Coordinates of C-alpha atoms and ligand atoms in Angstrom, one line a residue:
X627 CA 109.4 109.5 68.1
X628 CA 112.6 108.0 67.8
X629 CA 113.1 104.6 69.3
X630 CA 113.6 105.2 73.0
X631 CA 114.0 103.4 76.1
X632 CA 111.1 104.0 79.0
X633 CA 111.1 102.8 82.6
X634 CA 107.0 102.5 83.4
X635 CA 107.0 102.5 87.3
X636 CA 103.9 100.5 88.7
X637 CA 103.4 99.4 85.2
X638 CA 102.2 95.3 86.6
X639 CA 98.3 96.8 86.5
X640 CA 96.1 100.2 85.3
X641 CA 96.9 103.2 83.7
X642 CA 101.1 101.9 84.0
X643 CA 100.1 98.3 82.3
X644 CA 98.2 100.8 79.5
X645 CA 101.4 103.2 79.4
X646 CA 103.8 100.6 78.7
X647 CA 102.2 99.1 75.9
X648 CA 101.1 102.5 74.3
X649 CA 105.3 103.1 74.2
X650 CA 105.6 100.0 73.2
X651 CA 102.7 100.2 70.2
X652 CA 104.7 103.8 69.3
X653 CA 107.8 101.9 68.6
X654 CA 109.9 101.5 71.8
X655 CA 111.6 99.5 74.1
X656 CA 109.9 99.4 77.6
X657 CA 111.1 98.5 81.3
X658 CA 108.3 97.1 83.3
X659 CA 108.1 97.6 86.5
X660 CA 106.4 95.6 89.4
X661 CA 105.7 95.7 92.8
X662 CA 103.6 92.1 93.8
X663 CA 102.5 90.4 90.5
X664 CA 105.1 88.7 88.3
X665 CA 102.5 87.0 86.5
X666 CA 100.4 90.4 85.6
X667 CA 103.3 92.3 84.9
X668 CA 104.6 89.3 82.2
X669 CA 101.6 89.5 80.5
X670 CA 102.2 93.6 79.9
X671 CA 105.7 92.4 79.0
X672 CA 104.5 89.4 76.1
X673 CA 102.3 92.9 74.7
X674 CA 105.3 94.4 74.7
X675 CA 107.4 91.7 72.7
X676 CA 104.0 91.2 70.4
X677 CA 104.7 94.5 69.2
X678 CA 108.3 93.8 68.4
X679 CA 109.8 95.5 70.9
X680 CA 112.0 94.5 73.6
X681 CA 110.6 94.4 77.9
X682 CA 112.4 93.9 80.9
X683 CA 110.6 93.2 83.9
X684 CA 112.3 94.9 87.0
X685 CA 110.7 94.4 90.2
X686 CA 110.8 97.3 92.6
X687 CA 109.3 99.4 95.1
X688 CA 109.1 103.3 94.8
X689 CA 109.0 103.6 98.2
X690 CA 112.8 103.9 99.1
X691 CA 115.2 105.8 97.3
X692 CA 117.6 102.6 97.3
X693 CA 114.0 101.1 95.5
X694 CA 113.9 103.9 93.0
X695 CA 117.8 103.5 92.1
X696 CA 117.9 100.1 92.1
X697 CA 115.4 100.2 89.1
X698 CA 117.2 103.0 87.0
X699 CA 120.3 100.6 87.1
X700 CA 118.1 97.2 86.4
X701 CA 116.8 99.0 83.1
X702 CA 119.9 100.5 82.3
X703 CA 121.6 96.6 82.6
X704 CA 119.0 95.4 80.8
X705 CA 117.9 98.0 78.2
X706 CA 121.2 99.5 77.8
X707 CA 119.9 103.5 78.2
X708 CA 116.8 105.2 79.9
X709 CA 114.9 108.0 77.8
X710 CA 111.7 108.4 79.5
X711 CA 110.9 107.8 82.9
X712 CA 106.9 107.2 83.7
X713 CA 106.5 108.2 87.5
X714 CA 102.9 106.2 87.5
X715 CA 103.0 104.0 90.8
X716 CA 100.6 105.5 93.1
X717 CA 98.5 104.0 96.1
X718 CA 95.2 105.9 97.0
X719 CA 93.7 104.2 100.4
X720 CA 90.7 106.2 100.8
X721 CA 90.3 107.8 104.6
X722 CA 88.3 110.1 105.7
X723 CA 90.7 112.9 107.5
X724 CA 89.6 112.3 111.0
X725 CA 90.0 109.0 110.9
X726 CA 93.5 109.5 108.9
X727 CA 96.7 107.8 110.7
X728 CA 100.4 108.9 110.7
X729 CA 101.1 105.3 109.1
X730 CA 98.5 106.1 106.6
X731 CA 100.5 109.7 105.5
X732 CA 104.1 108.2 106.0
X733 CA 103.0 105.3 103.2
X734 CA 100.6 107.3 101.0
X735 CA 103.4 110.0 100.9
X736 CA 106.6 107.7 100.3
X737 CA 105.3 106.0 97.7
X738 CA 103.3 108.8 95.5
X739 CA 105.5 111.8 96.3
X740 CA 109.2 110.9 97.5
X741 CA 109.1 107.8 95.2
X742 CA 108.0 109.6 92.1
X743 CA 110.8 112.7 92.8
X744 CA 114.1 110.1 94.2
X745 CA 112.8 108.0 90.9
X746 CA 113.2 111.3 88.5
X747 CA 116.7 112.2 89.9
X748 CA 117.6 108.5 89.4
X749 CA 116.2 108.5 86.0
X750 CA 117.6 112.1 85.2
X751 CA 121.3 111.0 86.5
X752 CA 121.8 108.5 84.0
X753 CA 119.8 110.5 81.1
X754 CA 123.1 113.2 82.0
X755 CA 125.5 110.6 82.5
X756 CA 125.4 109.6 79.2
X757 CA 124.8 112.8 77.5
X758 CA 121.4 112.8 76.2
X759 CA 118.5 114.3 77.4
X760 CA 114.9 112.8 78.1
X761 CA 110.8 113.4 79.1
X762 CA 109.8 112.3 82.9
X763 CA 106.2 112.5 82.7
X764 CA 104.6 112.0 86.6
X765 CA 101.0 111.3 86.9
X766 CA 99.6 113.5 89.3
X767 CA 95.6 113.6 89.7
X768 CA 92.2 115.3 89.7
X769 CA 92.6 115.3 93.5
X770 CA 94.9 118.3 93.2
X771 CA 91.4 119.8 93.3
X772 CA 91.0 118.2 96.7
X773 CA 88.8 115.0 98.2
X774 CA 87.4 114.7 101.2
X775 CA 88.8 111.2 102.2
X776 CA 92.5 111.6 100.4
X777 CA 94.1 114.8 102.4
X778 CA 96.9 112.5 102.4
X779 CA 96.9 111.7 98.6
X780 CA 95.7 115.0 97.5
X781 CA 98.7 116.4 99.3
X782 CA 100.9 114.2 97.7
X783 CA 99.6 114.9 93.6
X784 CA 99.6 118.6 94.5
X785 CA 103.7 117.5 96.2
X786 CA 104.0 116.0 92.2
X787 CA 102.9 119.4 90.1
X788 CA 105.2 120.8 92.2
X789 CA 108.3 119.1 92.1
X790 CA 106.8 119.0 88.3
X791 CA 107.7 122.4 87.9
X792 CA 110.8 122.6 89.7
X793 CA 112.0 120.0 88.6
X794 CA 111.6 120.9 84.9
X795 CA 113.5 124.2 86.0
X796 CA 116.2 122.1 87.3
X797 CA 116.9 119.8 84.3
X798 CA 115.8 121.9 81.1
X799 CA 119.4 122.8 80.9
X800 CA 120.0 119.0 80.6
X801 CA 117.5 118.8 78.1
X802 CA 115.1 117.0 80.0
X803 CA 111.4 117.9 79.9
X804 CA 109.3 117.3 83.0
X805 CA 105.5 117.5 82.8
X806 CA 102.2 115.7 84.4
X807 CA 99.2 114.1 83.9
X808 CA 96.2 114.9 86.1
X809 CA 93.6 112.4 85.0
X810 CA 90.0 112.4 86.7
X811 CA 88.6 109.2 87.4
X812 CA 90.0 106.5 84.8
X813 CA 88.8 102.6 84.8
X814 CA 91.3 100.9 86.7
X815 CA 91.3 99.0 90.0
X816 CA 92.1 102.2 91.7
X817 CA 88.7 104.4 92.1
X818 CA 87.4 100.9 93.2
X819 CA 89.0 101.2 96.4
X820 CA 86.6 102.6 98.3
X821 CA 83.9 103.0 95.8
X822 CA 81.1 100.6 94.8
X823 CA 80.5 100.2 91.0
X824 CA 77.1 102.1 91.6
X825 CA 78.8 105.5 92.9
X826 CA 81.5 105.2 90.1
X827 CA 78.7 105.1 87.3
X828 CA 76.9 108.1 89.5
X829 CA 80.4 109.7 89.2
X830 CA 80.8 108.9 85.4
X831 CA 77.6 110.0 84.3
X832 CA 77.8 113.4 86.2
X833 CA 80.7 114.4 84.0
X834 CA 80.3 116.4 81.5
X835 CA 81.6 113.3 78.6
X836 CA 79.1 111.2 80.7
X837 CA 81.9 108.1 81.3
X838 CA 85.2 107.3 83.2
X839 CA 88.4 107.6 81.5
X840 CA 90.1 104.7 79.6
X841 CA 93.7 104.2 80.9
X842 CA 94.4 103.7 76.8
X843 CA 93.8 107.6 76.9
X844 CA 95.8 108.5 79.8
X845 CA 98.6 106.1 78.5
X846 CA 98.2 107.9 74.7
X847 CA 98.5 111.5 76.7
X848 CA 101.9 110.2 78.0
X849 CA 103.1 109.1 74.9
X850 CA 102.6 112.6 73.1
X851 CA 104.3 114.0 76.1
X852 CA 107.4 112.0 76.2
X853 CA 107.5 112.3 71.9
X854 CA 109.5 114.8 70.3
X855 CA 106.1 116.0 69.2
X856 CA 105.9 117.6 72.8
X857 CA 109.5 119.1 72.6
X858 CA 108.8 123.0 73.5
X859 CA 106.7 121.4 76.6
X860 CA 107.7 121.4 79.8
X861 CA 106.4 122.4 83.7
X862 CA 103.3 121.4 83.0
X863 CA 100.3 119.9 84.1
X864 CA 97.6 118.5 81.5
X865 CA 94.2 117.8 83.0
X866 CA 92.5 114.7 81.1
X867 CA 89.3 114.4 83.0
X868 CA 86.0 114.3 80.9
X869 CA 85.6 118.0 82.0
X870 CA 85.0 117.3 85.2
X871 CA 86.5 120.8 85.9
X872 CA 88.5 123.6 84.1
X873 CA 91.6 124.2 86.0
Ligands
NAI297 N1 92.5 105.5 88.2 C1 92.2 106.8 88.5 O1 91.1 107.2 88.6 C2 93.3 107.7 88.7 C3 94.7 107.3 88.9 N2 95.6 108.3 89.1 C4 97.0 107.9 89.3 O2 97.5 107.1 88.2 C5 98.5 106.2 88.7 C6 98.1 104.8 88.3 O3 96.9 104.5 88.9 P1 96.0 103.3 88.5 O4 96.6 102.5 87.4 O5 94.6 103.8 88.4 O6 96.1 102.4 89.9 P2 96.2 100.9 90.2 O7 96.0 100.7 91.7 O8 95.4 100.1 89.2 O9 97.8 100.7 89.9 C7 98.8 101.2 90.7 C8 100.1 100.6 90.3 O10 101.1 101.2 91.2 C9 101.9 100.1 91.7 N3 102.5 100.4 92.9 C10 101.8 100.7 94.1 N4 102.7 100.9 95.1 C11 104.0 100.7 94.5 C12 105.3 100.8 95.0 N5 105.6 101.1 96.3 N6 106.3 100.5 94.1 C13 106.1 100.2 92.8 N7 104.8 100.1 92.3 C14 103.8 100.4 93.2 C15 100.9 98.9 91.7 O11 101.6 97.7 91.7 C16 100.1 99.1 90.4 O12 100.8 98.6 89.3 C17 98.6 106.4 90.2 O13 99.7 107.3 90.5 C18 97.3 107.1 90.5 O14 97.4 107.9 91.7 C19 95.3 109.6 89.0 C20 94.0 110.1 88.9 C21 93.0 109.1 88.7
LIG298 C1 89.4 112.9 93.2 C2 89.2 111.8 92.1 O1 87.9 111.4 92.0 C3 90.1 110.6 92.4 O2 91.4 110.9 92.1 C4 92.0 109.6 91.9 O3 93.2 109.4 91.7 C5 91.0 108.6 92.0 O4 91.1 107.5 91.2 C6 89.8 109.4 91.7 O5 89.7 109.6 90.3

């Protein structure tokens, strides 16, 4: 891939942390974003710098559109262009649906779903501004399959395959290419909320490849899909989930 610039949203912790140093590993420059831990998110950027590449830490939340283009314009002033745009942040408070609270839905949904679409029309803007296309890759989830104590955050991962897919509708004649990642359950702090260690190895072991995912191997997936190795690809949704399910 040519040397690029990526904006890695939620990128302090997880699967982003992992993302930001796979780009980083496959030669590019990388825009970290955090929401709440400085310190974590500067040790993802000195990975970065190890690899001889450049980082700028740009704190931010998704959560507001002023959030989302706030960060475009702090990479932009820092890196000098934005190529790639990882829409990872993502919050996942477990509920079960009776119990489920408007708060609950207005956060869940503002950050996972309007965040990840008002950051991709940020991102996309200055991609056209200067002339160049670019890869958005969102990371949507196995819980497009449904879960019985996310009806908020399933709605939201099924809200990001489709503004996926319209999305890549909407900017292909930018040359842009829009796809997702829908990993199943991946070792991060994330399936942790809400589940002790002993259901997540009951969980793991059920799946077919008998173990969670590594967020290396989501982070890898997004690298391929943001490369110009993955340049007739766009609209889609690739499920990386141990084959936990065929979609
Ligand atoms: N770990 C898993 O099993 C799976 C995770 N995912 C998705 O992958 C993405 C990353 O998840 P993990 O790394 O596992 O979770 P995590 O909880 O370890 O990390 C989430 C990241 O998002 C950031 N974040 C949260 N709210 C934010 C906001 N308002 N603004 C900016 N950043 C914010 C956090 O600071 C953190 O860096 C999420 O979108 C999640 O829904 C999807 C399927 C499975
Ligand atoms: C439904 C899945 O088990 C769920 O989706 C996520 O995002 C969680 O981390 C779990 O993998």
């Amino acid at each position: 891939m040519v040397e690029k610039v990526v904006l890695v949203t939620g990128a302090q912790q997880g699967i982003g942390a992992a993302c930001a140093l796979a780009f980083a590993a496959a030669g590019h420059d990388v825009a970290v974003n955090w929401l709440d831990d400085r310190a974590a998110a500067e040790v993802v950027a000195a990975g970065i710098r190890a690899a001889g590449r450049r980082a700028a830490l740009i704190e931010g939340d998704v959560g507001s559109v002023a959030g989302c283009q706030a960060m475009v314009q702090a990479t932009l002033e820092a890196l000098g262009r934005i190529d790639v745009l990882v829409n990872n942040a993502g919050i996942f408070p477990r509920v079960p649906f009776l119990d489920m609270t408007e708060a609950e839905w207005d956060r869940v949904l503002g950050v996972n779903l309007k965040g990840s679409a008002f950051c991709a029309q940020a991102a996309a803007r200055a991609m056209v501004a200067a002339g160049h296309g670019g890869a958005i890759v969102n990371l949507a989830s196995s819980a497009v399959r449904g879960t019985p104590v996310g009806v908020h955050y399933s709605a939201t991962k099924n809200g990001v395959v489709g503004i996926t897919r319209s999305m890549a509708l909407a900017l292909a004649p930018q040359g842009i290419r829009v796809n997702a990642i829908a990993p199943g359950t991946t070792d991060t702090a994330q399936p942790r909320y809400g589940n002790t260690e002993a259901e997540l190895q009951e969980m793991a072991r059920a799946l077919p490849l008998g173990r969670m995912g590594k967020p290396e191997e989501i982070a890898d997936l997004a690298v391929y899909l943001a490369s110009e190795k993955a340049g007739w690809v766009t609209g889609q949704v690739w499920h990386i989930n141990g084959g936990g399910y065929m979609p």
